[in-house]
Amino acid sequence: MAPYHAVLVHFPVALWTTAALVILVRALSDGALAKASDRVLVPLLALGALLGLAAYVVGLLVWPLETAAASPLARNHLLVATWSLVYWTLLLITRWMQGEAVWEGVTRWVMLVLAGLGSILLTITGTLGGHLSGNPTAVSRVLHFLGWDVYDTFYLPDWVLLLLAVAIIVLPVIGLWGRRRPA
Amino acid sequence: MKQRLLYLSLIIFIGMLGVSWLTHGTGVVKNDLARNIYIPERLTMPLQVQAAYNGRDMFFRYRWPSERPGIYHDMLKYEGGKWVRYGGGVAGPQPQGIYEDRLTMLVDDGGVPEFGKYGGYVTIGDRMRFFTDEATKEEVKAHPYLGGKKNQSEVGKYLPATRSDINDWASVVSEEELANLRRAGYFLDLWHWRAHRSNPVGKSDDQFVAEARYGDSGKGPFFTNWDKARKQPKLMFDPAKVGRTALDWDDLAQRKLGFDDLYYLREDQAVPFDANLEWKDGDTIPRRVLRAGEGSRADISVAGQARWKDGFWDVALVRRMDTGNPLEDKAMVDKRVYSVAFAVHRNATGSRWHYVSLPVTLGLGRDAELEAVRFEGEAPKWEQPWFDVTLFYPGQVSWPLLSGAKHAGAEAIKAGVPVKYRHSEHQLAHYGVEMEFSDEIQRNWLLTLIGGVLLIAGFGIGLNLLLARKGA
């Protein structure tokens, strides 16, 4: 399944990268070109999510789960790939549900930050995939410089997992609270 | 208000990513001596090697960094009327620093085909000594062949084909099969230099790995100085020759004794232990007695002096190219290519707490990674450049694990892909450490994965709720 996974991942990578560029253009401009490109954002993100899911599922079939879960590099790839898929799906849902309102006021800068984070996730996912297939890149050295050796499994200590649990609860609560408040 | 909440959400989300980045990989990896787990501070170290031959003798020279020379080993200290052992094998560094430095080299001539591709990994079998799941002494002693006939009490290095099931250390094939394998050259020669147990008498131990790690036939460079029945040393220093009967523990503890001092017990400087002498607390007698050795086991000698100086060991060894012991030694032949792998013990550690190399090709007058230079005369001038090797801490990684379902590269091994093609020493060191905490890391990794998904989802819900209000 590894060769099919390698073929499939090209699609979400291309689609999400293009989507990130569209967000960049739209966040920086209200011109006709920017608005026109924004019209394809939802289709780009939707296709990206669909083909990303397909690549993800095929990727899961490359090795038995027991094997993948025992390899630090495969664990890392699986972790960041999962986050990438969920994260870009979040961007799709947001743009889809909120429509062009996401380009109003400060929200456009929020979108820009989110697209930047998504691009970083995507880059790391691709780098780790390259490592697994025997083609490491210099991105791993950058990550090492920034504090993560990709040969070490990315995991959090228990206390940070607890903190994470609190954040997971707090974030929707803030949303609910804000929704009930006047503008 | 909602704008502030939007910022707050973003800060919490990005803040969590930041905290995660700064704290990842912590909280799990820690020393646990009860489980035989000790992680060295440094996971890799350098080693430099040279090789030379003159048609009769084969020379190797090794140089490696070490903070201090570990030349003390296994002592018997008199304490409160008893002789207490210090410096036996323990998990991690010996607490008093009483453990010798060592240099080992495995050699193969192609008789063990996997060795040239995977090096010492092929010798690490099921339930090895000092692994967390090590076989107990009782289990090994109860084994009819290993325990009964070969007097083994622990599972040490062994080669895969000596077992009918590589996942079971006890599944030794028949003695007839073992003999056939050995005759076919299915064993690894093991040069084993020890800074205390062989170096002071100018020798290296000569061993081999087959169904277990054995010493070659003959007498080794040391024997044990312990009278089990009387619970006292068998021998002590001969005061007529060295002017004393014992060492002073404080001299050892404070590392006062150097190469030119007496820190070892030589057979020709020893006399039978006299329990009637007035022994006092702190008197110390080495638990190993050194001797020149005999036969095949004494084939390897130190060439010149092996010494530690300015933070580096410099050790040269010499052996006849053909020792005439084809069942225990790999004969070195001009124009032939061999596989070798090195290991270093330092910082008062023994057993599996060593740094190992991947396999290296050695060519005698042939192209190879390490090229042995032919010279005329008795001793090489060592004018050729050093060959640099990176050694790494291997952790608890066994051949059954590498060949099994939990190793993504098991299929590559079946296909004969050499380890160097897929892994660097740096990578293997990190994987080795992770294997020692496999279950714990897998748990936290899974929770991290799920936590990350939920964080993104939680942020997404909050964000859309806030934006929906704005857009309404």
Short mmCIF file of N, CA and C in Angstrom, two decimals, chain B residues 56-62 64 71 100-103 191-206 221 259 263 290-293 297-308 313-320 378-380 382:
data_model
loop_
_atom_site.label_atom_id
_atom_site.label_comp_id
_atom_site.label_asym_id
_atom_site.label_seq_id
_atom_site.Cartn_x
_atom_site.Cartn_y
_atom_site.Cartn_z
N ARG B 56 52.27 -12.15 8.96
CA ARG B 56 52.28 -13.09 10.09
C ARG B 56 51.33 -12.63 11.20
N ASP B 57 51.39 -11.33 11.49
CA ASP B 57 50.58 -10.78 12.58
C ASP B 57 49.57 -9.76 12.06
N MET B 58 48.46 -9.68 12.78
CA MET B 58 47.40 -8.72 12.46
C MET B 58 47.31 -7.73 13.62
N PHE B 59 47.35 -6.46 13.31
CA PHE B 59 47.33 -5.41 14.33
C PHE B 59 46.07 -4.55 14.17
N PHE B 60 45.52 -4.17 15.29
CA PHE B 60 44.45 -3.16 15.31
C PHE B 60 44.81 -2.11 16.35
N ARG B 61 44.52 -0.87 16.02
CA ARG B 61 44.74 0.21 16.99
C ARG B 61 43.43 0.98 17.15
N TYR B 62 43.10 1.27 18.39
CA TYR B 62 41.81 1.93 18.70
C TYR B 62 42.08 3.17 19.57
N TRP B 64 39.72 6.21 21.66
CA TRP B 64 38.39 6.73 21.98
C TRP B 64 38.43 7.60 23.23
N ILE B 71 40.27 1.58 35.36
CA ILE B 71 41.23 0.48 35.43
C ILE B 71 41.03 -0.39 36.68
N GLU B 100 35.83 -1.78 35.10
CA GLU B 100 36.86 -1.52 34.09
C GLU B 100 36.28 -1.03 32.76
N ASP B 101 37.08 -0.27 32.02
CA ASP B 101 36.77 0.08 30.64
C ASP B 101 37.08 -1.14 29.76
N ARG B 102 36.38 -1.21 28.63
CA ARG B 102 36.61 -2.37 27.74
C ARG B 102 36.48 -1.95 26.28
N LEU B 103 37.14 -2.69 25.45
CA LEU B 103 37.03 -2.53 24.00
C LEU B 103 36.82 -3.90 23.41
N TRP B 191 37.35 -10.27 19.97
CA TRP B 191 38.54 -9.72 20.62
C TRP B 191 38.03 -8.88 21.78
N HIS B 192 38.53 -9.14 22.96
CA HIS B 192 37.92 -8.55 24.17
C HIS B 192 39.02 -8.02 25.10
N TRP B 193 39.31 -6.74 24.90
CA TRP B 193 40.36 -6.12 25.73
C TRP B 193 39.71 -5.52 26.97
N ARG B 194 40.32 -5.82 28.11
CA ARG B 194 39.77 -5.34 29.39
C ARG B 194 40.85 -4.53 30.11
N ALA B 195 40.47 -3.35 30.57
CA ALA B 195 41.44 -2.43 31.16
C ALA B 195 41.98 -2.93 32.50
N HIS B 196 41.25 -3.81 33.17
CA HIS B 196 41.76 -4.37 34.42
C HIS B 196 42.08 -5.86 34.29
N ARG B 197 41.16 -6.61 33.71
CA ARG B 197 41.29 -8.06 33.73
C ARG B 197 42.21 -8.63 32.65
N SER B 198 42.80 -7.75 31.81
CA SER B 198 43.76 -8.30 30.85
C SER B 198 44.90 -7.32 30.56
N ASN B 199 44.61 -6.03 30.58
CA ASN B 199 45.62 -5.05 30.14
C ASN B 199 46.90 -5.03 31.00
N PRO B 200 46.79 -5.12 32.33
CA PRO B 200 48.03 -5.04 33.13
C PRO B 200 49.04 -6.14 32.80
N VAL B 201 48.56 -7.27 32.26
CA VAL B 201 49.50 -8.34 31.89
C VAL B 201 49.75 -8.35 30.37
N GLY B 202 49.37 -7.25 29.71
CA GLY B 202 49.65 -7.12 28.28
C GLY B 202 48.85 -8.05 27.40
N LYS B 203 47.67 -8.42 27.86
CA LYS B 203 46.86 -9.37 27.08
C LYS B 203 45.46 -8.80 26.79
N SER B 204 44.81 -9.47 25.83
CA SER B 204 43.39 -9.25 25.59
C SER B 204 42.74 -10.62 25.71
N ASP B 205 41.53 -10.66 26.20
CA ASP B 205 40.81 -11.93 26.23
C ASP B 205 40.46 -12.31 24.79
N ASP B 206 40.41 -13.60 24.50
CA ASP B 206 40.07 -14.08 23.16
C ASP B 206 38.85 -14.99 23.30
N PRO B 221 43.11 -14.63 30.71
CA PRO B 221 44.08 -13.77 31.42
C PRO B 221 43.70 -13.48 32.88
N PHE B 259 48.43 3.93 36.40
CA PHE B 259 49.01 2.83 35.64
C PHE B 259 50.31 2.29 36.26
N TYR B 263 47.43 -1.81 41.30
CA TYR B 263 45.97 -1.77 41.47
C TYR B 263 45.33 -3.10 41.07
N LEU B 290 45.29 -11.97 37.83
CA LEU B 290 45.73 -11.91 36.43
C LEU B 290 46.88 -12.90 36.17
N ARG B 291 46.90 -13.39 34.93
CA ARG B 291 47.96 -14.31 34.53
C ARG B 291 48.15 -14.17 33.02
N ALA B 292 49.19 -14.74 32.52
CA ALA B 292 49.48 -14.60 31.09
C ALA B 292 48.46 -15.33 30.21
N GLY B 293 47.88 -16.38 30.75
CA GLY B 293 46.95 -17.18 29.96
C GLY B 293 47.69 -18.21 29.12
N ARG B 297 43.05 -19.11 24.01
CA ARG B 297 42.46 -17.97 24.68
C ARG B 297 43.48 -16.84 24.90
N ALA B 298 44.74 -17.19 24.80
CA ALA B 298 45.79 -16.18 25.03
C ALA B 298 46.40 -15.70 23.72
N ASP B 299 45.68 -15.87 22.62
CA ASP B 299 46.23 -15.52 21.31
C ASP B 299 46.47 -14.02 21.12
N ILE B 300 45.67 -13.20 21.78
CA ILE B 300 45.71 -11.76 21.50
C ILE B 300 46.49 -11.04 22.60
N SER B 301 47.43 -10.21 22.17
CA SER B 301 48.24 -9.45 23.13
C SER B 301 48.10 -7.96 22.87
N VAL B 302 48.47 -7.19 23.88
CA VAL B 302 48.55 -5.74 23.70
C VAL B 302 49.86 -5.43 22.98
N ALA B 303 49.78 -4.62 21.93
CA ALA B 303 50.99 -4.23 21.21
C ALA B 303 51.50 -2.93 21.82
N GLY B 304 52.64 -3.00 22.45
CA GLY B 304 53.15 -1.83 23.16
C GLY B 304 52.42 -1.68 24.48
N GLN B 305 52.02 -0.45 24.79
CA GLN B 305 51.30 -0.21 26.03
C GLN B 305 49.95 0.42 25.73
N ALA B 306 48.91 -0.14 26.28
CA ALA B 306 47.59 0.47 26.14
C ALA B 306 47.40 1.43 27.30
N ARG B 307 47.27 2.69 26.98
CA ARG B 307 47.22 3.71 28.03
C ARG B 307 46.14 4.74 27.76
N TRP B 308 45.66 5.34 28.86
CA TRP B 308 44.75 6.49 28.79
C TRP B 308 45.58 7.74 29.04
N TRP B 313 41.78 6.94 25.42
CA TRP B 313 42.46 5.64 25.45
C TRP B 313 43.14 5.44 24.09
N ASP B 314 44.29 4.84 24.12
CA ASP B 314 45.00 4.47 22.90
C ASP B 314 45.45 3.02 23.10
N VAL B 315 44.80 2.11 22.38
CA VAL B 315 45.02 0.68 22.60
C VAL B 315 45.35 0.01 21.27
N ALA B 316 46.42 -0.74 21.23
CA ALA B 316 46.75 -1.52 20.04
C ALA B 316 46.83 -3.00 20.42
N LEU B 317 46.24 -3.85 19.60
CA LEU B 317 46.24 -5.28 19.85
C LEU B 317 46.88 -6.01 18.68
N VAL B 318 47.44 -7.17 18.97
CA VAL B 318 48.09 -7.96 17.93
C VAL B 318 47.76 -9.44 18.12
N ARG B 319 47.63 -10.13 16.99
CA ARG B 319 47.36 -11.56 17.03
C ARG B 319 47.95 -12.18 15.77
N ARG B 320 48.33 -13.43 15.83
CA ARG B 320 48.73 -14.14 14.62
C ARG B 320 47.57 -14.06 13.62
N GLU B 378 58.37 -5.81 12.22
CA GLU B 378 57.71 -6.40 13.39
C GLU B 378 56.49 -5.61 13.87
N ALA B 379 56.57 -4.28 13.72
CA ALA B 379 55.48 -3.45 14.26
C ALA B 379 55.11 -2.36 13.27
N PRO B 380 53.82 -2.06 13.14
CA PRO B 380 53.40 -1.02 12.20
C PRO B 380 53.77 0.37 12.70
N TRP B 382 51.86 2.94 11.95
CA TRP B 382 50.57 3.64 12.09
C TRP B 382 50.59 5.00 11.40
#
